[in-house]
CSV table of C-alpha atoms and ligand atoms in Angstrom, one decimal:
chain,number,residue,atom,x,y,z
A,1,MET,CA,4.5,-14.8,39.2
A,2,SER,CA,3.2,-11.7,40.4
A,3,GLY,CA,0.2,-10.2,38.5
A,4,PRO,CA,-3.0,-11.0,36.2
A,5,LEU,CA,-1.1,-13.0,33.4
A,6,LEU,CA,-3.0,-14.5,30.2
A,7,GLU,CA,-0.8,-17.9,29.2
A,8,ILE,CA,-1.3,-19.0,25.7
A,9,SER,CA,-1.0,-22.2,24.9
A,10,ARG,CA,0.6,-23.1,21.9
A,11,SER,CA,0.0,-26.7,21.4
A,12,ALA,CA,-3.5,-26.8,22.2
A,13,PHE,CA,-3.6,-23.6,19.3
A,14,ARG,CA,-1.6,-26.4,17.3
A,15,HIS,CA,-4.7,-29.1,18.9
A,16,ASN,CA,-7.5,-26.5,18.1
A,17,VAL,CA,-6.0,-26.0,14.4
A,18,THR,CA,-5.7,-29.5,13.4
A,19,ALA,CA,-8.9,-30.8,14.9
A,20,VAL,CA,-10.6,-27.5,12.3
A,21,ARG,CA,-9.0,-28.7,9.1
A,22,ARG,CA,-10.2,-32.0,9.8
A,23,ARG,CA,-13.1,-31.3,10.3
A,24,LEU,CA,-13.8,-28.8,6.7
A,25,ALA,CA,-11.5,-31.1,4.8
A,26,PRO,CA,-11.6,-31.2,1.5
A,27,SER,CA,-12.6,-26.9,2.9
A,28,GLU,CA,-9.2,-25.3,3.5
A,29,LEU,CA,-9.2,-23.3,6.3
A,30,LEU,CA,-8.8,-19.6,6.3
A,31,LEU,CA,-6.9,-18.8,9.7
A,32,VAL,CA,-8.8,-15.1,10.6
A,33,MET,CA,-6.3,-13.8,12.7
A,34,LYS,CA,-7.3,-9.8,13.1
A,35,ASP,CA,-7.5,-8.3,16.7
A,36,ASP,CA,-4.1,-9.5,17.2
A,37,ALA,CA,-5.0,-12.9,16.5
A,38,TYR,CA,-8.2,-12.2,18.6
A,39,GLY,CA,-6.1,-10.8,21.3
A,40,LEU,CA,-3.7,-13.2,21.8
A,41,GLY,CA,-1.5,-12.4,19.8
A,42,ILE,CA,0.0,-12.9,15.8
A,43,ASP,CA,3.5,-13.4,15.6
A,44,TRP,CA,4.1,-16.9,17.6
A,45,ALA,CA,0.7,-18.1,16.1
A,46,VAL,CA,1.4,-17.6,12.5
A,47,ALA,CA,4.1,-19.8,13.1
A,48,GLU,CA,2.8,-22.5,14.6
A,49,ALA,CA,0.1,-23.2,12.4
A,50,SER,CA,2.4,-22.9,9.5
A,51,ALA,CA,3.6,-26.1,11.3
A,52,VAL,CA,0.4,-28.3,11.1
A,53,GLY,CA,0.3,-26.7,7.7
A,54,VAL,CA,-2.4,-24.1,7.4
A,55,HIS,CA,-1.6,-22.0,4.0
A,56,TRP,CA,-4.1,-19.7,3.9
A,57,PHE,CA,-3.9,-16.7,6.3
A,58,GLY,CA,-6.3,-13.8,6.9
A,59,GLY,CA,-5.8,-10.1,8.7
A,60,TYR,CA,-9.1,-8.6,7.8
A,61,ASP,CA,-7.0,-5.0,7.8
A,62,ILE,CA,-3.7,-4.4,5.6
A,63,PRO,CA,-1.5,-3.2,7.6
A,64,THR,CA,-2.1,-6.7,9.5
A,65,ALA,CA,-2.2,-8.8,6.1
A,66,LEU,CA,1.4,-7.2,5.4
A,67,ARG,CA,2.6,-8.3,9.7
A,68,ILE,CA,1.1,-11.7,8.6
A,69,ARG,CA,3.1,-11.6,6.0
A,70,THR,CA,6.6,-10.5,7.4
A,71,LEU,CA,6.5,-14.1,8.8
A,72,THR,CA,4.7,-16.4,6.0
A,73,ASP,CA,4.9,-16.4,1.9
A,74,ARG,CA,1.6,-18.3,2.0
A,75,ARG,CA,-1.4,-16.7,1.2
A,76,VAL,CA,-2.3,-14.0,3.1
A,77,TYR,CA,-6.2,-12.1,2.5
A,78,ALA,CA,-7.3,-8.5,3.5
A,79,TRP,CA,-11.0,-7.6,2.9
A,80,ALA,CA,-11.1,-4.2,4.6
A,81,THR,CA,-11.6,-1.3,1.7
A,82,SER,CA,-8.6,0.3,2.1
A,83,PRO,CA,-7.3,3.3,1.0
A,84,ARG,CA,-5.2,3.6,-2.1
A,85,THR,CA,-2.0,3.9,-0.2
A,86,GLU,CA,-2.7,0.5,1.7
A,87,ILE,CA,-3.7,-1.3,-1.9
A,88,ALA,CA,-0.5,-0.2,-3.6
A,89,GLN,CA,1.7,-1.4,-0.3
A,90,ALA,CA,-0.2,-5.0,-0.7
A,91,ILE,CA,0.4,-5.4,-4.1
A,92,ALA,CA,3.9,-4.6,-3.3
A,93,ALA,CA,4.0,-7.2,-0.5
A,94,ASP,CA,1.5,-10.2,-2.7
A,95,VAL,CA,-1.3,-10.1,-0.5
A,96,ASP,CA,-5.0,-11.7,-1.8
A,97,LEU,CA,-7.2,-8.7,-2.0
A,98,GLY,CA,-11.0,-8.9,-0.4
A,99,VAL,CA,-13.0,-6.2,-3.1
A,100,GLY,CA,-17.2,-5.5,-1.9
A,101,SER,CA,-17.5,-2.1,-3.5
A,102,ALA,CA,-17.7,-0.6,-7.3
A,103,ALA,CA,-15.4,2.4,-6.3
A,104,TYR,CA,-12.6,-0.1,-4.6
A,105,LEU,CA,-12.8,-2.3,-7.6
A,106,ASP,CA,-11.3,1.0,-9.3
A,107,ASP,CA,-9.2,1.7,-6.7
A,108,VAL,CA,-7.6,-1.9,-7.2
A,109,ILE,CA,-7.4,-2.2,-10.3
A,110,ALA,CA,-6.1,1.4,-10.8
A,111,GLU,CA,-3.4,0.1,-8.1
A,112,ALA,CA,-2.5,-2.4,-10.1
A,113,GLU,CA,-2.5,-0.8,-13.2
A,114,ALA,CA,0.0,1.8,-11.4
A,115,ALA,CA,2.4,-1.4,-10.6
A,116,GLY,CA,2.2,-3.1,-14.0
A,117,ALA,CA,0.7,-6.0,-11.0
A,118,ARG,CA,-1.7,-9.0,-11.6
A,119,VAL,CA,-3.3,-8.7,-8.5
A,120,ARG,CA,-5.5,-11.6,-6.9
A,121,VAL,CA,-8.6,-10.7,-5.9
A,122,HIS,CA,-11.8,-12.1,-4.0
A,123,LEU,CA,-15.0,-10.5,-5.4
A,124,LYS,CA,-17.6,-10.0,-2.2
A,125,ILE,CA,-21.1,-10.6,-3.1
A,126,ASP,CA,-24.2,-9.2,-0.4
A,127,THR,CA,-26.3,-12.2,0.1
A,128,GLY,CA,-28.1,-10.3,3.3
A,129,LEU,CA,-25.5,-9.0,5.4
A,130,HIS,CA,-25.8,-5.6,3.9
A,131,ARG,CA,-22.3,-5.1,5.2
A,132,ASN,CA,-20.3,-4.4,2.5
A,133,GLY,CA,-20.6,-6.5,-1.0
A,134,PHE,CA,-22.3,-6.4,-4.7
A,135,ARG,CA,-25.6,-6.0,-4.1
A,136,PRO,CA,-27.0,-9.1,-6.3
A,137,GLU,CA,-28.6,-6.3,-8.3
A,138,GLN,CA,-25.1,-5.0,-9.2
A,139,TRP,CA,-22.8,-8.4,-10.1
A,140,HIS,CA,-23.4,-8.0,-13.5
A,141,ASP,CA,-21.2,-4.7,-14.0
A,142,ALA,CA,-19.0,-5.6,-11.0
A,143,VAL,CA,-18.2,-9.0,-13.1
A,144,CYS,CA,-18.1,-7.2,-16.6
A,145,THR,CA,-15.5,-4.6,-14.6
A,146,ALA,CA,-12.9,-7.1,-13.1
A,147,ARG,CA,-13.5,-9.3,-16.4
A,148,ALA,CA,-12.0,-6.7,-18.5
A,149,ALA,CA,-9.6,-6.0,-15.9
A,150,GLU,CA,-8.5,-9.5,-15.7
A,151,ARG,CA,-8.3,-9.9,-19.9
A,152,ARG,CA,-5.8,-7.2,-19.4
A,153,GLY,CA,-4.0,-8.9,-17.4
A,154,SER,CA,-3.8,-6.5,-14.3
A,155,ILE,CA,-6.2,-9.3,-11.8
A,156,SER,CA,-7.3,-12.2,-11.7
A,157,ILE,CA,-10.6,-13.3,-10.0
A,158,SER,CA,-9.7,-15.4,-7.9
A,159,GLY,CA,-12.2,-16.4,-5.7
A,160,VAL,CA,-15.9,-15.1,-4.5
A,161,TRP,CA,-16.9,-14.9,-1.0
A,162,SER,CA,-19.6,-13.5,1.5
A,163,HIS,CA,-20.4,-13.4,5.1
A,164,LEU,CA,-23.3,-15.0,6.5
A,165,SER,CA,-25.5,-14.0,9.5
A,166,GLU,CA,-25.8,-16.9,11.5
A,167,ALA,CA,-28.7,-15.8,12.9
A,168,SER,CA,-30.8,-19.1,11.2
A,169,ASP,CA,-30.2,-22.2,8.9
A,170,ALA,CA,-33.0,-20.9,6.9
A,171,ASP,CA,-31.6,-17.3,6.7
A,172,ASP,CA,-28.1,-19.2,6.0
A,173,ASP,CA,-29.6,-21.4,3.2
A,174,ALA,CA,-31.2,-18.6,1.1
A,175,SER,CA,-27.4,-16.6,2.1
A,176,GLN,CA,-25.7,-19.5,0.3
A,177,ARG,CA,-28.7,-19.6,-3.0
A,178,VAL,CA,-27.2,-15.8,-3.8
A,179,PHE,CA,-24.2,-16.9,-3.4
A,180,LEU,CA,-23.9,-19.4,-5.9
A,181,ASP,CA,-26.0,-18.2,-8.3
A,182,ALA,CA,-23.6,-15.5,-8.4
A,183,VAL,CA,-20.8,-18.1,-8.7
A,184,GLU,CA,-22.9,-18.9,-11.2
A,185,GLN,CA,-22.9,-15.5,-13.0
A,186,LEU,CA,-19.4,-15.5,-12.9
A,187,VAL,CA,-18.3,-18.4,-14.2
A,188,ALA,CA,-20.7,-17.7,-17.3
A,189,ALA,CA,-19.0,-14.4,-18.3
A,190,GLY,CA,-15.8,-16.5,-18.2
A,191,GLY,CA,-14.7,-16.6,-14.7
A,192,GLU,CA,-13.1,-19.3,-12.8
A,193,PRO,CA,-12.0,-18.7,-9.5
A,194,GLU,CA,-9.8,-20.7,-7.6
A,195,VAL,CA,-11.4,-20.5,-3.9
A,196,LEU,CA,-14.6,-19.7,-3.1
A,197,HIS,CA,-15.5,-18.9,0.5
A,198,LEU,CA,-18.6,-18.1,2.7
A,199,THR,CA,-18.7,-20.0,5.9
A,200,ALA,CA,-17.2,-18.3,9.4
A,201,SER,CA,-16.8,-20.3,12.3
A,202,ALA,CA,-20.3,-21.6,13.7
A,203,ALA,CA,-21.6,-22.5,9.8
A,204,ALA,CA,-17.9,-24.2,8.5
A,205,TRP,CA,-18.8,-26.5,12.0
A,206,TRP,CA,-21.7,-26.9,12.1
A,207,ARG,CA,-23.2,-27.5,8.2
A,208,PRO,CA,-20.9,-28.4,6.2
A,209,GLU,CA,-23.5,-28.0,3.0
A,210,LEU,CA,-22.5,-24.9,3.2
A,211,ARG,CA,-18.8,-25.4,3.1
A,212,GLY,CA,-16.9,-24.1,0.0
A,213,SER,CA,-13.5,-24.4,-1.1
A,214,LEU,CA,-12.4,-22.7,1.5
A,215,SER,CA,-13.5,-21.3,5.4
A,216,ARG,CA,-12.6,-18.5,7.0
A,217,VAL,CA,-11.8,-19.7,10.9
A,218,GLY,CA,-11.4,-17.6,13.5
A,219,ALA,CA,-12.6,-18.2,17.2
A,220,PHE,CA,-12.5,-21.9,17.1
A,221,CYS,CA,-9.4,-22.0,16.2
A,222,TYR,CA,-8.3,-19.8,19.7
A,223,GLY,CA,-11.0,-22.2,21.3
A,224,ILE,CA,-14.2,-19.8,21.5
A,225,ARG,CA,-16.6,-21.4,21.4
A,226,SER,CA,-20.0,-19.0,20.4
A,227,ALA,CA,-22.1,-17.7,23.0
A,228,ASP,CA,-25.1,-19.8,23.5
A,229,GLY,CA,-23.9,-22.3,21.1
A,230,PRO,CA,-23.3,-25.8,22.3
A,231,PRO,CA,-20.0,-27.6,23.2
A,232,LEU,CA,-17.2,-27.7,21.0
A,233,ASP,CA,-16.2,-31.0,22.5
A,234,SER,CA,-12.8,-31.8,20.9
A,235,LEU,CA,-11.8,-28.2,21.3
A,236,ARG,CA,-10.7,-26.1,23.8
A,237,LEU,CA,-9.9,-22.9,25.1
A,238,ILE,CA,-6.2,-21.8,24.6
A,239,ALA,CA,-5.5,-19.3,26.9
A,240,ARG,CA,-6.0,-18.8,30.7
A,241,LEU,CA,-6.2,-15.9,32.9
A,242,SER,CA,-4.9,-15.9,36.7
A,243,ALA,CA,-4.5,-13.6,39.1
A,244,PRO,CA,-3.3,-13.3,42.9
A,245,VAL,CA,-4.3,-13.3,46.0
A,246,GLU,CA,-3.0,-10.0,47.0
A,247,GLU,CA,-5.1,-10.5,50.4
A,248,VAL,CA,-7.5,-12.8,53.1
A,249,ALA,CA,-9.7,-11.7,55.2
A,250,ALA,CA,-12.9,-13.0,56.8
A,251,ASP,CA,-15.3,-12.8,54.2
A,252,ALA,CA,-13.6,-12.0,51.3
A,253,VAL,CA,-10.3,-12.8,49.5
A,254,ARG,CA,-9.0,-9.5,47.3
A,255,VAL,CA,-7.3,-10.6,44.1
A,256,GLY,CA,-5.4,-8.4,42.0
A,257,ILE,CA,-7.6,-8.0,38.1
A,258,GLY,CA,-10.2,-5.7,38.1
A,259,ALA,CA,-11.8,-2.5,35.5
A,260,PHE,CA,-9.0,-1.3,35.0
A,261,HIS,CA,-7.1,-4.9,33.6
A,262,GLY,CA,-10.3,-4.7,31.1
A,263,LEU,CA,-12.6,-7.1,33.1
A,264,PRO,CA,-15.9,-6.1,32.5
A,265,SER,CA,-17.4,-4.6,35.9
A,266,ILE,CA,-20.6,-7.1,35.5
A,267,LEU,CA,-18.7,-9.4,35.8
A,268,ARG,CA,-19.5,-9.6,39.9
A,269,GLY,CA,-21.2,-12.9,40.8
A,270,ALA,CA,-19.3,-14.7,38.6
A,271,GLU,CA,-17.7,-18.4,39.5
A,272,VAL,CA,-13.8,-18.2,39.1
A,273,ALA,CA,-11.9,-20.9,40.6
A,274,THR,CA,-9.4,-21.0,42.9
A,275,PRO,CA,-7.7,-23.7,44.6
A,276,GLY,CA,-10.5,-24.0,47.2
A,277,GLY,CA,-12.8,-24.4,43.9
A,278,SER,CA,-15.2,-22.8,42.9
A,279,ARG,CA,-15.8,-19.1,44.2
A,280,ARG,CA,-18.6,-16.3,43.5
A,281,ILE,CA,-16.7,-13.0,42.3
A,282,ILE,CA,-18.6,-10.8,45.0
A,283,ASP,CA,-17.2,-7.1,43.8
A,284,ILE,CA,-15.3,-5.9,41.3
A,285,GLY,CA,-12.9,-2.3,41.2
A,286,GLY,CA,-10.5,-1.1,38.9
A,287,ASP,CA,-7.4,-2.7,40.2
A,288,ALA,CA,-9.0,-5.4,42.0
A,289,LEU,CA,-11.7,-8.2,42.9
A,290,THR,CA,-12.8,-9.3,45.7
A,291,VAL,CA,-14.2,-13.8,45.7
A,292,GLU,CA,-16.2,-16.0,48.2
A,293,PRO,CA,-13.2,-17.0,50.6
A,294,TRP,CA,-12.5,-20.6,50.6
A,295,GLU,CA,-9.9,-22.7,53.3
A,296,GLY,CA,-6.6,-22.1,53.3
A,297,ALA,CA,-6.4,-19.0,50.8
A,298,SER,CA,-3.0,-17.2,51.4
A,299,ALA,CA,-1.2,-14.2,49.2
A,300,GLY,CA,0.3,-15.2,46.2
A,301,GLN,CA,-2.5,-18.0,45.5
A,302,ARG,CA,-3.5,-17.9,42.2
A,303,VAL,CA,-7.0,-17.6,41.0
A,304,VAL,CA,-7.9,-18.3,37.0
A,305,LEU,CA,-10.7,-16.2,35.6
A,306,PHE,CA,-11.1,-18.0,32.6
A,307,GLY,CA,-9.0,-20.7,30.7
A,308,PRO,CA,-10.2,-24.3,28.9
A,309,GLY,CA,-11.5,-25.9,32.1
A,310,THR,CA,-9.3,-28.2,33.3
A,311,GLN,CA,-9.4,-26.7,36.5
A,312,GLY,CA,-13.0,-25.8,37.1
A,313,GLU,CA,-12.7,-22.5,35.1
A,314,PRO,CA,-15.1,-20.8,33.1
A,315,ASP,CA,-14.0,-20.4,29.6
A,316,ALA,CA,-14.2,-16.8,28.7
A,317,THR,CA,-17.1,-17.3,26.8
A,318,ALA,CA,-19.1,-18.7,29.5
A,319,LEU,CA,-17.7,-15.1,31.5
A,320,ALA,CA,-19.3,-13.7,27.7
A,321,GLU,CA,-22.4,-14.7,27.9
A,322,ARG,CA,-23.2,-13.7,31.6
A,323,VAL,CA,-23.1,-9.8,30.0
A,324,ASP,CA,-24.2,-10.6,26.5
A,325,THR,CA,-21.4,-10.3,24.7
A,326,VAL,CA,-18.8,-12.9,22.4
A,327,GLY,CA,-16.1,-15.0,24.0
A,328,GLU,CA,-13.3,-13.0,21.7
A,329,GLU,CA,-14.4,-10.1,23.8
A,330,ILE,CA,-13.4,-10.4,26.7
A,331,ILE,CA,-10.5,-11.4,25.6
A,332,THR,CA,-9.3,-8.7,23.4
A,333,ARG,CA,-10.5,-6.0,26.4
A,334,LEU,CA,-7.4,-7.5,28.3
A,335,THR,CA,-5.1,-4.3,28.7
A,336,PRO,CA,-1.4,-4.4,28.1
A,337,ALA,CA,-1.6,-4.4,31.7
A,338,VAL,CA,-2.6,-8.1,31.8
A,339,ARG,CA,1.0,-9.9,31.3
A,340,ARG,CA,0.9,-12.7,28.1
A,341,LEU,CA,2.9,-15.6,28.0
A,342,VAL,CA,3.4,-18.2,25.6
A,343,VAL,CA,4.0,-21.3,26.4
A,344,ASP,CA,4.4,-24.3,25.3
B,1,LIG,C1,-14.2,-12.3,12.2
B,1,LIG,C2,-14.7,-13.0,10.3
B,1,LIG,C3,-14.6,-14.5,9.6
B,1,LIG,C4,-14.0,-15.3,11.2
B,1,LIG,O1,-15.1,-15.1,12.0
B,1,LIG,P1,-15.4,-16.4,13.0
B,1,LIG,O2,-16.9,-16.3,13.9
B,1,LIG,O3,-14.3,-15.7,14.0
B,1,LIG,O4,-14.6,-17.6,13.0
B,1,LIG,C5,-15.1,-14.8,9.0
B,1,LIG,N1,-14.9,-13.3,8.0
B,1,LIG,C6,-15.1,-12.8,8.3
B,1,LIG,C7,-15.3,-12.3,7.2
B,1,LIG,C8,-14.7,-11.6,9.1
B,1,LIG,O5,-14.6,-10.5,9.4
């Protein structure tokens, strides 16, 4: 095998998803698959997740949700505020929609009525992140509008949700109070949401008291731990990035992967796994990098840049921490010049 290669393990993914589901129970897992499943590929992952019992999938935007829908009959959720043509496609494909503004709620109701459909809607309360979502002072009106549409049969208010900042436990606790208050208001107005969802990977894993009946988890299912977060003993990264030795000199070994493949050039100094043990990256160029030499280095050997750790390599998050980003960023940045291979 020549050239850089990202090997993605189906069995490691099944293992992680199963471990996440077990830890979260009775909260159900909604598997987040934005950015083409964090750069690892939606197409194979939906089947694997279905096989181990995942019932909810999340695509962020409607085009991603529609792609997931071609692969499964289970619940598919899209929460990006989207244009009317996409809303109509989502309705036709029976996708659940996350709604966090009055204008978008109006659009969804109008498209539902045009289609004569009953659309499952999850209302988003803004619990402090100020990204999207009804502000607490807008919630009453949102509930009135949504309940009226629900009585007319054009929507079902299937869920209430929000997104935590995960900046501190105190912030997240305060967000949960705002969230539960919004749920209470909806219930008082006659709403009967099927699911409540507030947490993503880190809060769902570490703060059981914040979990609703559904947890939206992406990163941890792919084995991507939080930057500067504690290790996740039972989960491992499902991908391994390797590249071939191209040339050996006395003071440096040239390896065929570089910035053109999506490696941040400021990874200089990071340790990678070579057949002779851990060695530092000396420099990163466009299509190759140089690594400290090892005994017996020869062209064709492979160097592992990140992976599950079984060969002493760092995980993607360890590299991310060096450049002050998150693990998923290291993976999603890899360009199509890196070959992907899904293995068992
Ligand atoms: C990306 C995302 C998630 C998943 O976050 P992870 O930390 O990867 O688990 C959950 N909810 C929303 C709204 C998201 O955008």
